[in-house]
Coordinates of C-alpha atoms in Angstrom, one line a residue:
X1 CA 80.0 4.5 172.7
X2 CA 80.8 4.6 176.4
X3 CA 82.9 1.5 176.5
X4 CA 85.1 2.7 173.6
X5 CA 85.4 6.1 175.1
X6 CA 86.4 4.7 178.5
X7 CA 89.0 2.5 176.8
X8 CA 90.4 5.5 175.1
X9 CA 90.4 7.4 178.4
X10 CA 92.4 4.6 180.1
X11 CA 94.8 4.5 177.2
X12 CA 95.4 8.2 177.5
X13 CA 96.0 8.0 181.3
X14 CA 98.5 5.2 180.7
X15 CA 100.3 6.9 177.7
X16 CA 100.7 10.1 179.7
X17 CA 102.0 8.1 182.6
X18 CA 99.5 9.3 185.1
X19 CA 99.0 5.7 186.2
X20 CA 100.4 2.2 185.6
X21 CA 98.5 -1.0 185.0
X22 CA 99.3 -4.2 186.9
X23 CA 100.4 -7.0 184.6
X24 CA 98.5 -9.6 186.6
X25 CA 94.8 -9.8 187.0
X26 CA 92.8 -7.8 188.1
X27 CA 94.9 -5.4 186.0
X28 CA 94.2 -2.5 188.4
X29 CA 95.5 1.0 187.7
X30 CA 97.9 2.5 190.2
X31 CA 98.7 6.2 190.1
X32 CA 102.2 7.3 189.4
X33 CA 103.9 10.2 191.3
X34 CA 102.9 12.4 188.3
X35 CA 99.3 11.3 188.6
X36 CA 99.3 11.9 192.3
X37 CA 100.8 15.3 191.9
X38 CA 98.1 16.3 189.5
X39 CA 95.4 15.1 191.8
X40 CA 97.0 16.9 194.7
X41 CA 97.2 20.1 192.7
X42 CA 93.6 19.9 191.5
X43 CA 92.4 19.2 195.0
X44 CA 94.4 22.2 196.3
X45 CA 92.8 24.4 193.6
X46 CA 89.3 23.2 194.5
X47 CA 88.7 21.8 191.1
X48 CA 87.1 18.5 190.3
X49 CA 89.1 17.7 187.1
X50 CA 90.3 14.4 188.6
X51 CA 86.9 13.3 189.8
X52 CA 84.6 10.9 187.9
X53 CA 81.6 13.3 188.2
X54 CA 83.0 15.5 185.4
X55 CA 83.3 12.5 183.1
X56 CA 79.9 11.2 184.1
X57 CA 78.3 14.6 183.3
X58 CA 79.9 14.5 179.9
X59 CA 78.6 11.0 179.3
X60 CA 75.1 12.1 180.4
X61 CA 75.3 15.0 177.9
X62 CA 76.2 12.5 175.1
X63 CA 73.1 10.4 176.1
X64 CA 71.0 13.6 176.1
X65 CA 72.1 14.4 172.5
X66 CA 71.4 10.8 171.4
X67 CA 67.9 11.0 173.0
X68 CA 67.2 14.3 171.5
X69 CA 66.9 16.1 174.8
X70 CA 69.9 18.4 174.0
X71 CA 71.5 19.6 170.8
X72 CA 75.1 19.1 170.0
X73 CA 75.5 22.9 169.9
X74 CA 74.0 23.2 173.5
X75 CA 76.4 20.6 174.9
X76 CA 79.4 22.2 173.2
X77 CA 78.4 25.7 174.5
X78 CA 77.9 24.3 178.1
X79 CA 81.2 22.3 178.0
X80 CA 83.1 25.3 176.8
X81 CA 81.8 27.4 179.7
X82 CA 82.8 24.6 182.2
X83 CA 86.2 24.1 180.6
X84 CA 86.9 27.8 180.4
X85 CA 86.2 28.2 184.1
X86 CA 88.5 25.2 184.9
X87 CA 91.2 26.7 182.7
X88 CA 90.9 30.1 184.4
X89 CA 91.2 28.5 187.9
X90 CA 94.2 26.4 186.9
X91 CA 95.9 29.4 185.3
X92 CA 95.3 31.5 188.4
X93 CA 96.5 28.8 190.8
X94 CA 99.4 27.5 188.7
X95 CA 101.7 27.9 191.8
X96 CA 99.6 25.1 193.5
X97 CA 100.6 22.8 190.6
X98 CA 104.2 23.7 191.0
X99 CA 104.0 23.1 194.7
X100 CA 102.4 19.7 194.2
X101 CA 105.1 18.7 191.7
X102 CA 107.8 19.8 194.1
X103 CA 106.3 17.7 196.9
X104 CA 106.1 14.6 194.8
X105 CA 109.4 15.0 193.0
X106 CA 111.6 16.3 195.8
X107 CA 111.4 19.2 198.2
X108 CA 108.7 21.5 199.4
X109 CA 108.3 25.1 198.2
X110 CA 111.4 27.1 199.1
X111 CA 113.4 23.9 199.8
X112 CA 115.8 24.2 196.9
X113 CA 115.6 22.7 193.5
X114 CA 113.8 19.5 192.6
X115 CA 116.0 16.5 192.4
X116 CA 117.9 15.7 189.2
X117 CA 117.5 12.3 187.7
X118 CA 120.7 10.5 186.8
X119 CA 119.9 9.1 183.3
X120 CA 123.2 7.1 183.2
X121 CA 122.2 5.0 186.2
X122 CA 120.6 1.6 185.2
X123 CA 118.2 1.5 188.2
X124 CA 117.8 -1.1 191.0
X125 CA 114.9 -3.1 192.3
X126 CA 112.8 -1.7 195.2
X127 CA 112.5 -4.2 198.0
X128 CA 109.1 -2.8 199.1
X129 CA 107.2 -3.1 195.8
X130 CA 109.5 -4.6 193.2
X131 CA 109.5 -1.3 191.2
X132 CA 112.5 0.3 189.7
X133 CA 114.6 2.7 191.9
X134 CA 116.3 5.5 190.1
X135 CA 119.3 7.6 191.2
X136 CA 118.5 11.2 192.0
X137 CA 120.6 14.0 193.3
X138 CA 119.3 17.0 195.2
X139 CA 121.7 19.6 196.5
X140 CA 124.5 17.2 195.4
X141 CA 123.1 14.5 197.8
X142 CA 122.5 11.2 196.1
X143 CA 119.4 9.2 196.8
X144 CA 117.6 6.2 195.3
X145 CA 113.9 6.7 194.8
X146 CA 111.2 4.2 193.7
X147 CA 108.8 6.0 191.4
X148 CA 106.2 3.3 192.0
X149 CA 105.8 3.3 195.8
X150 CA 107.8 6.6 196.4
X151 CA 110.4 5.0 198.8
X152 CA 113.5 7.2 199.2
X153 CA 116.9 5.8 200.3
X154 CA 119.5 8.5 201.0
X155 CA 123.0 7.4 200.1
X156 CA 126.3 8.5 201.6
X157 CA 127.0 12.1 201.0
X158 CA 130.7 12.3 200.0
X159 CA 132.5 14.2 197.3
X160 CA 133.4 12.1 194.3
X161 CA 131.3 9.1 195.2
X162 CA 130.2 6.7 192.4
X163 CA 127.2 4.3 192.6
X164 CA 126.8 1.2 190.5
X165 CA 124.0 -1.4 190.8
X166 CA 124.9 -5.0 191.6
X167 CA 123.0 -8.1 190.5
X168 CA 122.6 -9.3 194.1
X169 CA 119.7 -8.7 196.4
X170 CA 119.9 -8.1 200.2
X171 CA 118.6 -11.2 201.9
X172 CA 117.2 -9.1 204.8
X173 CA 115.3 -6.3 203.1
X174 CA 115.0 -7.6 199.5
X175 CA 116.4 -4.4 198.0
X176 CA 118.9 -4.7 195.2
X177 CA 122.5 -3.9 196.3
X178 CA 124.5 -1.1 195.0
X179 CA 128.3 -0.7 195.2
X180 CA 129.4 2.7 196.5
X181 CA 132.9 3.7 195.4
X182 CA 134.4 6.2 197.7
X183 CA 137.9 6.8 196.4
X184 CA 139.8 6.6 193.1
X185 CA 141.6 3.4 194.3
X186 CA 138.5 1.4 193.6
X187 CA 137.5 0.6 197.2
X188 CA 133.8 -0.3 197.1
X189 CA 131.2 -0.8 199.8
X190 CA 127.9 -2.7 199.2
X191 CA 124.8 -0.8 200.3
X192 CA 121.1 -1.7 200.3

């Protein structure tokens, strides 16, 4: 049925981390950077894979089968033609997918490597949206980035710097503080 199919579709979107769901009503879905990058790529390719019309057409075909207007074999054959065309376009334009990912996850095409996520960093709280900010490094330059609202905060660019989250929050901007350690003597500077 349509309701069960839609619930499965939403579950897949959440599982693949294309979107997140708000914990408070109305439980709206919010696209993640990955979800936005895919939409950007499909739009650049001219495809409608991210548009509701494709799903609506599939639902209409299911109804046509149920009403006896189309056979299952007809719908499968038509769907295979559509999906093959989409696959061919995506395969041909895969560079547009790469470019969209680079724009969302650091750098534009030709602007050096995408940022590396520091998996040892515990994360801090974003003062803009309350999401989690992670520590990234691009061209050896550290930055904190919120994956929810895509806020970037460049950090001091010095050799041998270490960054540790604090439990305190800045009273002015509401961002969680981090301690930046500049030298081996343990001197730290709070930063928000």
